[in-house]
Amino acid sequence: MWSPLAAAFAVLAAALLPTAARAADVADVDPLIGTGAREANIQRGGGAGATVPGAAVPFGLVQMSPETAPALAAFGAGYDHDDTRIRGFSPTHVSGTGCATFGDVPILPLARTATAPPARRPTFSHATESASAGAYAVTVDGVRVALTATARVGVMRMTFPRGRVGRPATVLVDAGGSQNGDDRAAVRIDPARGEVVASARSGRFCGAGNAYDVHVVARFDVKPRAWGTWRRAAGAPGDERGPVVVRAGSRRASDAKRATGRRFVPGGLPAAPIRGARAGAYLRFAPGATVEVRLGVSLTSVAGARRNLAAEAPRSTSFTRLRAQARAAWAKKLARVDGPPGPVFATALYRALQHPNVIADVDPARGWEPRSTISGWDIYRTQFPLLSMYYPEQARDVVRTLTAGDCAPRWAIGGADADVMVGEPGAILLAEALAFDVPGIDRARALTVARRTLEPPCRSSDGGDAGILERAIADDAVGRVAGDPALRARASAAVRALDLFARAPADPTSLVEGSAAQYAFAAPFELAGATPERLEAVLRRLDGGPFDPFAGLGNEVSFAIPWLGSVLGRPELTDDALRRAMALFTPAPSGLPGNDDAGALSAWYVLAALGRYPLYPGSAQLVTR
């Protein structure tokens, strides 16, 4: 039997990391990388990067970004580079996931008269589009839109076209426009303050039963000339053609309306129409006006949204300064990691620092930030170890969030556990934080929660053979950091019992987003049956997808495979595979070989470029090239 203790392989303690070429440069970041699809037929777990091109700050709740239509390959990002139409600009997104979520309260400017979202969305051209760290701009329906953000505030500047004959200037606020539909939506207008308040409830991430409430206070710097609210009257599910009921206002009155209706999900997964609520507001301004709106966002309350807006984007701070502050925040974070020059590495590091997001409202007295969008199954292999090594304050906050309850969540989003994917990745994240000695955590509490997560009633029993293997990885990770040989023996026995090398390599039976050939190498601590010849065979292709007899570097199950050559005595296999795998990442919209999954795929590239990989969850040792 192969034993990691007996094999000759190169390891390096995290504290001894060498430096690379130079610090990642914020000027090299291109947020449009990964916004397109490499394959025509998109499947969950591969094909499209599904990244967010809009404005954000590191780990911010707000990612102010366009929602395109039909967005068939956009998923939670809301944006597909192949699209030519925009349905609005939303402050909430998740980057790189294979399921739709967020995209709440889209704002749409139109150089025409409108009282509700048009059936035919306005067009845009990539020729008018620009994106950089902390900023995004595009022209839609003749309106120049510029975006920036703070952690909890989205900022949008709209310049309406001028001309001999003035064109109407309209802004639509779609309170019920979330990607997965809304169970309820409410909107009210205070024209004297130039303010719209919208609240909605959505959820259903990857078909789960999760739900979240979102509250947005949209404050305009110009008072509207006219305004109104609208609701979509009840009709067939998915019907957006009408009728629409509108209540109008002017400078003489204000209006507020709660309404329910139904809406069409604009794309991504799930693709089926979902019943929900549909309500919104419109505001009309002078032709040719330049209008700025700041969106305070809270997942707690309207009062929280107001506090966030006042604390992070006061009227005294200009759009230009906010944009500069966002860029400076990225520059500071990116400078922590040295790597090869150019947009591929800088953008990969940028993507790895978009999640997990802050989730709570501003509170300077708290001293730390509760976080969400913790995609455990995706990030335990790459992104969270990267945070533990280079961004320990964020890793600390993740640990404190994961240990708030009795069981570590699998996939935290919107402040709750969506409980999607398989295994017990929350326990793995806690083990990694302990192994990398992340400062500021309660180590005893972290280990207690990790151990509890591995046993009933926390321990799951779903996911078929993939679930068995993932739970074994969690057992081994916690067993390593706790010095518990019984846990590690349980892990090894479970992997051996699966006997994945005995299956046909392309067999996906009872496996999640992967084949038998890929899963056979997914638990590096127990490689019974693994030989250099079998590894060489699976490394012949690196972009075969999740149901292929070869490695698919666009998906997490295959992340460790290129590094195993060093472990099995064939370091040249690792060198060759890493060279070919890194070539799959290019500075283009189609530049990612799969879903970025909240920065997991991008973090894989960062680690590959640095020449080291955390092969064994629960250990701070890194396999090197």
XYZ file of C-alpha atoms in Angstrom:
625
model
C 0.000 0.000 0.000
C 1.216 3.471 -0.838
C 2.026 5.542 2.224
C 2.632 9.311 2.268
C 5.161 8.774 5.064
C 7.271 6.453 2.928
C 7.015 8.308 -0.384
C 9.677 10.762 -1.438
C 8.111 14.096 -2.217
C 8.957 17.759 -1.785
C 7.167 19.685 0.942
C 7.579 23.161 2.274
C 6.179 24.750 5.429
C 3.910 27.690 4.750
C 6.182 29.966 6.778
C 9.030 29.398 4.306
C 7.252 30.497 1.140
C 9.677 32.065 -1.322
C 8.797 35.229 -3.172
C 8.085 35.278 -6.903
C 8.622 37.933 -9.546
C 6.806 40.941 -8.108
C 3.699 42.004 -6.228
C 0.472 41.614 -8.202
C -0.347 44.933 -9.894
C -3.857 46.352 -9.628
C -3.410 47.829 -13.111
C -3.220 44.303 -14.532
C -6.653 43.260 -13.254
C -9.208 42.608 -16.013
C -12.644 41.781 -14.504
C -13.948 40.721 -17.930
C -11.773 37.588 -17.814
C -14.027 34.592 -17.231
C -17.310 36.355 -18.041
C -17.841 34.241 -21.163
C -18.272 30.577 -21.968
C -15.641 28.320 -23.508
C -18.175 25.674 -24.512
C -21.453 26.051 -26.362
C -23.328 23.648 -24.080
C -23.037 24.702 -20.463
C -23.354 22.132 -17.702
C -23.238 22.736 -14.001
C -19.635 22.319 -12.912
C -17.965 23.359 -16.145
C -17.945 25.431 -19.297
C -18.344 29.031 -18.162
C -16.312 31.098 -15.737
C -19.505 32.934 -14.685
C -17.502 35.760 -13.120
C -18.768 39.207 -12.136
C -17.368 42.089 -14.244
C -18.699 44.929 -12.107
C -17.355 47.103 -9.315
C -16.487 45.736 -5.871
C -13.989 45.989 -3.057
C -12.199 42.983 -1.527
C -14.656 40.681 0.277
C -17.472 43.232 -0.044
C -21.166 42.447 0.247
C -21.822 44.671 -2.774
C -20.692 43.778 -6.279
C -22.314 46.488 -8.412
C -22.640 44.865 -11.805
C -24.868 44.548 -14.879
C -27.567 41.911 -15.288
C -27.639 40.817 -18.912
C -30.317 38.903 -20.802
C -30.924 36.083 -21.443
C -27.889 35.271 -19.222
C -27.962 31.580 -20.047
C -24.336 31.029 -18.982
C -24.148 33.699 -16.280
C -25.505 31.849 -13.235
C -24.982 33.907 -10.057
C -22.850 36.482 -11.863
C -25.871 37.764 -13.798
C -23.628 38.681 -16.747
C -22.824 36.695 -19.885
C -20.292 38.191 -22.281
C -22.224 36.779 -25.244
C -25.328 38.795 -24.356
C -26.197 42.122 -25.987
C -28.991 43.298 -23.687
C -29.059 44.570 -20.108
C -32.015 44.324 -17.736
C -30.443 46.432 -15.004
C -27.508 46.962 -12.635
C -27.699 45.104 -9.325
C -25.682 45.477 -6.113
C -25.608 41.793 -5.071
C -23.937 38.871 -6.856
C -21.904 35.739 -6.341
C -19.021 35.174 -8.717
C -18.383 31.928 -10.534
C -21.043 29.606 -9.142
C -22.998 27.153 -11.294
C -26.354 28.299 -9.902
C -28.250 31.573 -10.011
C -28.753 33.722 -6.920
C -28.887 37.375 -5.808
C -29.057 39.991 -8.592
C -31.385 41.884 -6.281
C -33.121 45.208 -7.005
C -31.715 45.938 -10.481
C -31.628 49.621 -11.487
C -32.182 50.414 -15.188
C -31.706 53.863 -16.784
C -33.540 54.546 -20.048
C -33.437 57.518 -22.414
C -37.158 57.200 -23.039
C -40.475 57.323 -21.227
C -41.157 54.181 -19.214
C -43.088 53.265 -16.092
C -42.022 49.594 -15.815
C -39.286 47.347 -17.230
C -39.700 47.103 -21.012
C -40.489 43.738 -22.573
C -37.510 44.209 -24.912
C -34.383 44.954 -22.917
C -32.088 47.771 -24.093
C -28.904 46.861 -25.936
C -25.247 47.515 -25.179
C -21.958 47.037 -26.994
C -18.647 45.823 -25.609
C -17.061 48.688 -27.551
C -18.489 51.059 -24.920
C -17.564 48.845 -21.965
C -14.656 49.136 -19.545
C -13.856 47.289 -16.336
C -11.052 47.542 -13.788
C -10.553 46.841 -10.106
C -13.310 48.790 -8.343
C -14.891 50.301 -11.452
C -17.129 49.437 -14.403
C -18.710 51.527 -17.176
C -20.907 50.915 -20.211
C -23.399 52.730 -22.434
C -26.923 51.299 -22.466
C -29.866 52.814 -24.352
C -27.706 55.886 -24.974
C -27.075 56.401 -21.237
C -23.493 56.332 -19.991
C -23.384 54.314 -16.774
C -20.387 54.279 -14.414
C -20.232 52.064 -11.329
C -18.128 51.814 -8.197
C -18.661 50.360 -4.732
C -17.768 50.173 -1.082
C -18.235 47.070 1.048
C -21.969 47.718 1.528
C -22.828 50.471 -0.946
C -23.156 50.441 -4.715
C -22.676 53.742 -6.540
C -24.073 54.410 -10.010
C -23.585 57.552 -12.106
C -25.892 57.909 -15.129
C -25.300 60.516 -17.837
C -28.333 60.812 -20.080
C -27.856 61.868 -23.708
C -28.159 65.506 -24.717
C -29.484 66.698 -28.016
C -31.520 69.306 -29.871
C -34.656 67.444 -28.884
C -34.306 66.330 -25.298
C -34.899 62.633 -24.688
C -36.717 61.636 -21.497
C -34.512 60.486 -18.628
C -36.009 57.578 -16.702
C -34.655 55.342 -13.934
C -36.448 52.082 -13.086
C -36.032 50.361 -9.714
C -37.120 46.701 -9.915
C -37.713 45.666 -6.295
C -38.807 42.166 -7.332
C -36.116 41.567 -9.928
C -33.891 39.017 -8.152
C -32.394 36.291 -10.335
C -34.399 33.523 -8.672
C -37.587 35.512 -8.328
C -38.965 36.925 -5.108
C -41.490 35.650 -2.600
C -42.366 39.222 -1.786
C -41.296 42.690 -2.836
C -42.054 46.177 -1.578
C -41.086 49.654 -2.717
C -41.758 53.205 -1.582
C -40.661 56.598 -2.847
C -39.779 59.732 -0.905
C -39.331 62.287 -3.712
C -38.537 65.125 -1.304
C -35.427 63.226 -0.217
C -34.781 61.780 -3.682
C -35.007 58.316 -2.184
C -36.429 54.917 -3.066
C -36.590 52.130 -0.478
C -36.939 48.562 -1.764
C -37.160 45.278 0.122
C -37.490 41.727 -1.175
C -37.209 38.086 -0.163
C -35.510 35.569 -2.438
C -33.307 32.465 -2.155
C -33.501 28.917 -3.616
C -29.774 28.711 -4.354
C -29.110 25.591 -6.446
C -32.681 24.508 -5.772
C -32.174 24.638 -1.996
C -34.743 25.912 0.466
C -32.642 28.821 1.702
C -34.106 32.313 1.858
C -32.780 35.779 2.541
C -34.220 39.272 2.871
C -32.536 42.195 1.144
C -33.109 45.876 1.810
C -31.870 48.672 -0.436
C -32.003 52.403 0.225
C -31.411 54.143 -3.124
C -30.556 57.818 -2.626
C -30.439 60.064 -5.709
C -28.452 63.290 -5.815
C -31.090 64.944 -8.035
C -34.762 65.172 -7.125
C -37.070 63.604 -9.716
C -39.567 65.605 -11.772
C -42.077 62.785 -11.725
C -42.307 59.325 -10.260
C -44.528 56.359 -9.681
C -44.765 52.744 -8.609
C -45.823 49.692 -10.553
C -46.716 46.081 -9.990
C -47.016 43.165 -12.343
C -50.569 41.906 -12.197
C -51.063 38.181 -11.674
C -50.853 36.113 -14.836
C -49.321 32.911 -16.105
C -46.013 32.011 -14.417
C -43.168 33.514 -16.407
C -45.361 35.989 -18.288
C -43.728 39.429 -18.371
C -45.939 40.888 -21.072
C -48.453 42.401 -18.727
C -50.654 43.815 -17.594
C -48.823 46.338 -15.425
C -50.643 48.477 -12.885
C -49.048 51.904 -12.352
C -49.640 54.617 -9.788
C -48.090 57.911 -10.796
C -46.815 60.821 -8.764
C -45.381 64.262 -9.289
C -43.713 66.912 -7.168
C -47.071 67.389 -5.452
C -47.314 63.892 -3.966
C -45.496 60.685 -3.048
C -46.564 57.096 -3.419
C -45.874 53.708 -1.875
C -47.160 50.341 -2.992
C -46.843 46.712 -1.981
C -47.781 44.225 -4.660
C -47.411 40.618 -5.657
C -47.212 39.130 -9.107
C -45.110 36.692 -11.078
C -41.922 36.928 -13.032
C -39.557 35.169 -15.445
C -36.155 33.967 -14.275
C -33.702 35.614 -16.714
C -31.398 32.638 -17.099
C -28.858 30.477 -15.369
C -29.866 27.643 -13.073
C -32.586 26.978 -12.122
C -34.031 27.889 -15.512
C -37.704 27.177 -14.818
C -39.987 30.164 -14.030
C -40.550 30.648 -10.316
C -43.635 32.194 -8.789
C -42.881 35.331 -6.872
C -43.496 39.005 -6.334
C -42.930 41.792 -8.791
C -43.071 45.474 -7.902
C -40.973 48.536 -8.587
C -40.680 52.258 -9.043
C -39.837 54.734 -11.779
C -38.328 58.202 -11.536
C -38.132 60.801 -14.307
C -35.456 63.490 -14.563
C -34.661 66.373 -16.879
C -33.427 65.404 -20.374
C -29.631 65.282 -20.546
C -29.279 65.113 -16.774
C -26.418 63.463 -14.934
C -27.875 61.535 -12.020
C -26.026 59.667 -9.308
C -27.621 57.068 -7.055
C -26.047 55.396 -4.030
C -27.487 52.074 -2.925
C -27.096 51.216 0.727
C -27.562 47.448 1.039
C -28.428 45.375 4.087
C -29.551 41.800 4.599
C -30.915 42.851 7.984
C -33.153 45.922 7.745
C -33.881 49.228 6.042
C -32.337 50.981 9.042
C -29.183 48.933 8.504
C -29.081 49.937 4.847
C -29.311 53.594 5.887
C -26.458 53.181 8.379
C -24.289 51.477 5.773
C -24.977 54.263 3.309
C -24.147 57.002 5.806
C -20.993 55.291 7.065
C -19.424 54.231 3.763
C -20.637 56.698 1.131
C -21.583 60.041 2.707
C -22.644 62.844 0.394
C -19.366 64.632 1.101
C -17.371 61.866 -0.634
C -17.470 62.203 -4.415
C -17.961 59.403 -6.922
C -14.395 59.923 -8.127
C -13.002 59.585 -4.632
C -15.062 56.480 -3.883
C -13.781 54.896 -7.068
C -10.206 55.768 -6.135
C -10.709 54.297 -2.660
C -11.992 51.045 -4.154
C -8.969 50.789 -6.435
C -6.619 51.551 -3.539
C -8.238 48.816 -1.432
C -7.555 46.306 -4.228
C -3.994 47.531 -4.684
C -3.288 47.008 -0.991
C -4.665 43.464 -0.939
C -3.079 42.374 -4.216
C 0.340 43.642 -3.132
C 0.554 40.928 -0.474
C 1.248 38.205 -3.028
C 4.194 38.135 -5.426
C 3.675 36.401 -8.730
C 4.272 36.556 -12.473
C 3.363 39.843 -14.165
C 0.335 40.213 -16.381
C -3.465 40.090 -16.276
C -3.958 36.338 -15.816
C -2.234 36.113 -12.418
C -3.426 39.515 -11.155
C -7.026 38.784 -12.118
C -6.882 35.285 -10.621
C -5.750 36.761 -7.305
C -8.437 39.450 -7.602
C -11.109 36.773 -8.097
C -9.834 34.815 -5.111
C -10.424 37.894 -2.929
C -14.055 38.631 -3.849
C -15.488 36.066 -1.424
C -16.350 35.254 1.357
C -18.304 38.492 1.731
C -19.067 40.647 4.720
C -22.673 39.978 5.678
C -23.455 42.207 8.677
C -24.155 45.924 8.800
C -21.510 48.460 9.784
C -20.514 48.152 13.433
C -17.059 49.477 14.367
C -17.415 48.085 17.887
C -17.735 44.501 16.668
C -14.048 44.178 15.801
C -14.529 41.538 13.093
C -16.800 40.832 10.138
C -19.287 37.958 9.978
C -19.067 36.468 6.486
C -21.128 34.554 3.977
C -20.789 33.118 0.480
C -18.572 30.481 2.090
C -18.586 27.831 -0.617
C -17.020 25.081 1.460
C -16.884 22.229 -1.092
C -15.231 24.534 -3.614
C -12.809 26.553 -1.536
C -11.302 24.072 0.934
C -8.885 22.841 -1.723
C -7.436 26.200 -2.784
C -8.988 29.510 -1.845
C -9.275 29.079 1.903
C -5.669 27.843 2.316
C -4.624 30.888 0.264
C -6.546 33.140 2.659
C -5.055 31.359 5.673
C -1.532 32.016 4.413
C -1.817 35.537 3.021
C -5.062 37.046 4.380
C -5.410 35.598 7.896
C -7.800 38.317 9.077
C -10.371 37.129 6.531
C -9.695 33.475 7.387
C -10.199 34.361 11.066
C -13.599 35.880 10.297
C -14.620 32.772 8.354
C -13.708 30.578 11.324
C -15.657 32.759 13.735
C -18.649 32.603 11.385
C -18.430 28.819 10.951
C -18.233 28.245 14.701
C -21.250 30.400 15.590
C -23.456 27.297 15.743
C -23.150 23.672 16.768
C -22.417 22.369 13.249
C -20.198 23.996 10.629
C -22.313 24.814 7.540
C -21.630 23.306 4.130
C -22.367 26.270 1.868
C -23.221 29.538 3.601
C -24.952 32.130 1.438
C -27.143 35.087 2.305
C -26.346 34.524 5.967
C -27.672 30.938 6.082
C -26.574 27.433 5.147
C -27.985 26.409 1.767
C -26.750 22.877 2.555
C -25.782 22.151 -1.060
C -22.990 19.909 -2.370
C -21.745 16.939 -0.313
C -19.541 15.981 2.606
C -18.612 18.164 5.576
C -16.439 20.910 4.061
C -17.037 23.239 7.011
C -15.045 20.867 9.189
C -12.246 20.856 6.611
C -12.067 24.664 6.622
C -11.759 24.667 10.408
C -9.018 22.032 10.267
C -7.115 24.079 7.702
C -7.335 27.227 9.805
C -5.941 25.286 12.765
C -3.177 23.755 10.645
C -2.083 27.122 9.266
C -2.296 28.599 12.775
C -4.634 31.419 11.776
C -4.353 34.046 14.535
C -7.307 35.385 16.487
C -9.424 32.225 16.537
C -10.626 30.174 19.475
C -8.695 27.008 18.691
C -10.527 24.849 21.217
C -13.899 26.005 19.916
C -12.859 25.452 16.301
C -11.712 21.904 17.001
C -14.832 21.130 19.010
C -17.146 22.289 16.200
C -15.052 20.472 13.601
C -15.260 17.205 15.556
C -18.981 17.651 16.190
C -19.583 18.261 12.483
C -18.106 14.847 11.711
C -20.639 12.962 13.831
C -24.455 12.657 13.899
C -26.620 14.659 13.971
C -24.288 17.072 12.135
C -22.729 14.439 9.884
C -24.608 13.965 6.631
C -25.330 10.707 4.867
C -26.214 11.957 1.386
C -24.211 12.355 -1.814
C -23.686 8.685 -2.642
C -20.091 7.599 -3.148
C -19.000 11.212 -3.611
C -20.406 11.988 -0.171
C -18.563 9.040 1.341
C -15.265 10.211 -0.134
C -15.797 13.849 0.879
C -16.668 12.850 4.440
C -13.485 10.768 4.489
C -11.462 13.824 3.452
C -13.038 15.723 6.346
C -12.242 12.887 8.756
C -8.612 12.836 7.659
C -8.271 16.629 7.817
C -9.615 16.870 11.362
C -7.715 13.729 12.379
C -4.451 15.293 11.162
C -4.808 18.530 13.044
C -6.184 16.840 16.151
C -3.608 14.033 16.162
C -6.433 11.491 16.113
C -5.348 8.231 14.436
C -8.826 6.709 14.769
C -10.365 9.433 12.598
C -7.636 9.044 10.021
C -8.048 5.255 9.989
C -11.799 5.694 9.439
C -11.034 7.974 6.506
C -8.595 5.570 4.851
C -10.938 2.607 5.294
C -13.811 4.483 3.661
C -11.723 5.416 0.618
C -10.354 1.900 0.196
C -13.864 0.422 0.405
C -14.963 2.547 -2.549
C -12.261 0.945 -4.733
C -12.687 3.621 -7.392
C -9.740 2.362 -9.447
C -11.740 -0.812 -10.113
C -14.438 1.125 -11.982
C -14.520 2.173 -15.617
C -12.647 5.525 -15.698
C -15.553 7.510 -17.185
C -18.163 6.014 -14.828
C -20.010 8.862 -13.018
C -22.348 6.603 -11.019
C -23.043 7.973 -7.532
C -20.403 10.688 -8.028
C -21.053 14.445 -7.945
C -19.591 16.449 -10.818
C -16.925 13.910 -11.613
C -15.918 10.515 -12.963
C -14.391 7.469 -11.277
C -10.989 8.359 -12.750
C -11.111 11.827 -11.213
C -12.483 10.776 -7.830
C -9.909 7.973 -7.549
C -7.232 10.663 -7.075
C -9.383 13.075 -5.033
C -8.234 11.841 -1.592
C -4.412 12.119 -1.766
C -3.928 10.771 1.759
C -5.103 7.328 0.600
C -4.003 6.345 -2.910
C -4.292 2.568 -2.698
C -4.115 1.337 -6.285
C -2.566 4.539 -7.598
C 0.438 4.090 -9.869
C 2.451 6.558 -11.926
C 1.050 4.855 -15.034
C -2.549 5.458 -13.963
C -1.714 9.054 -13.100
C -0.067 9.570 -16.466
C -3.178 8.202 -18.170
C -5.575 10.538 -16.386
C -3.297 13.531 -17.081
C -3.382 13.057 -20.856
C -6.177 15.620 -21.000
C -6.807 18.392 -18.504
C -10.001 19.933 -19.862
C -12.199 16.893 -20.360
C -15.001 18.027 -18.104
C -16.534 16.470 -14.988
C -17.673 13.216 -16.667
C -14.518 12.364 -18.587
C -11.928 9.579 -18.064
C -9.267 12.295 -17.844
C -8.635 15.170 -15.448
C -10.904 18.200 -15.736
C -9.083 21.179 -14.249
C -12.190 23.315 -14.604
C -13.741 21.506 -11.646
C -12.670 20.951 -8.065
C -12.523 17.153 -8.054
C -9.452 17.288 -10.340
C -7.627 20.152 -8.604
C -5.053 17.963 -6.829
C -4.332 15.539 -9.679
C -1.493 17.456 -11.424
C 0.416 17.671 -8.134
C 0.451 13.931 -7.507
C 3.382 13.279 -9.850
C 5.683 14.684 -7.178
C 4.125 12.342 -4.626
C 4.323 9.217 -6.797
C 7.962 9.719 -7.744
C 7.319 11.285 -11.153
C 7.886 15.033 -10.662
C 8.128 15.517 -14.427
C 4.442 14.598 -14.663
C 3.622 17.426 -12.279
C 5.767 19.914 -14.187
C 4.209 18.960 -17.512
C 0.623 18.920 -16.192
C 0.967 22.280 -14.465
C 2.409 23.862 -17.588
C -0.484 22.562 -19.700
C -3.099 23.361 -17.047
C -1.948 26.951 -16.626
C -2.170 27.404 -20.395
C -5.936 26.833 -20.057
C -6.164 30.228 -18.307
C -6.059 33.100 -20.802
C -6.662 36.891 -20.668
C -10.044 36.678 -22.422
C -13.743 36.515 -21.516
C -13.538 32.758 -22.219
C -10.292 32.567 -20.263
C -11.351 30.148 -17.508
C -11.719 26.386 -18.080
C -14.749 26.106 -15.775
C -16.905 27.813 -13.159
C -14.778 30.008 -10.907
C -16.870 28.944 -7.905
C -16.362 31.912 -5.588
C -12.662 32.145 -6.468
C -11.752 28.465 -6.064
C -10.573 27.987 -9.654
C -8.719 31.304 -9.707
C -7.006 30.417 -6.422
C -5.846 27.145 -8.022
C -4.065 29.201 -10.677
C -2.492 31.480 -8.078
C -1.078 28.508 -6.190
C 0.127 26.866 -9.408
C 1.893 30.065 -10.424
C 3.553 30.160 -7.004
C 4.597 26.530 -7.436
C 3.053 25.085 -4.277
C -0.173 23.353 -3.335
C -1.905 22.340 -0.038
C -2.334 18.703 -1.034
C -3.418 17.405 2.378
C -6.293 19.295 4.040
C -5.530 19.625 7.727
C -1.815 20.115 7.126
C 0.236 23.270 6.585
C 2.724 21.411 4.402
C 2.707 22.288 0.734
C 3.727 20.076 -2.153
C 6.044 22.009 -4.447
C 7.097 21.768 -8.059
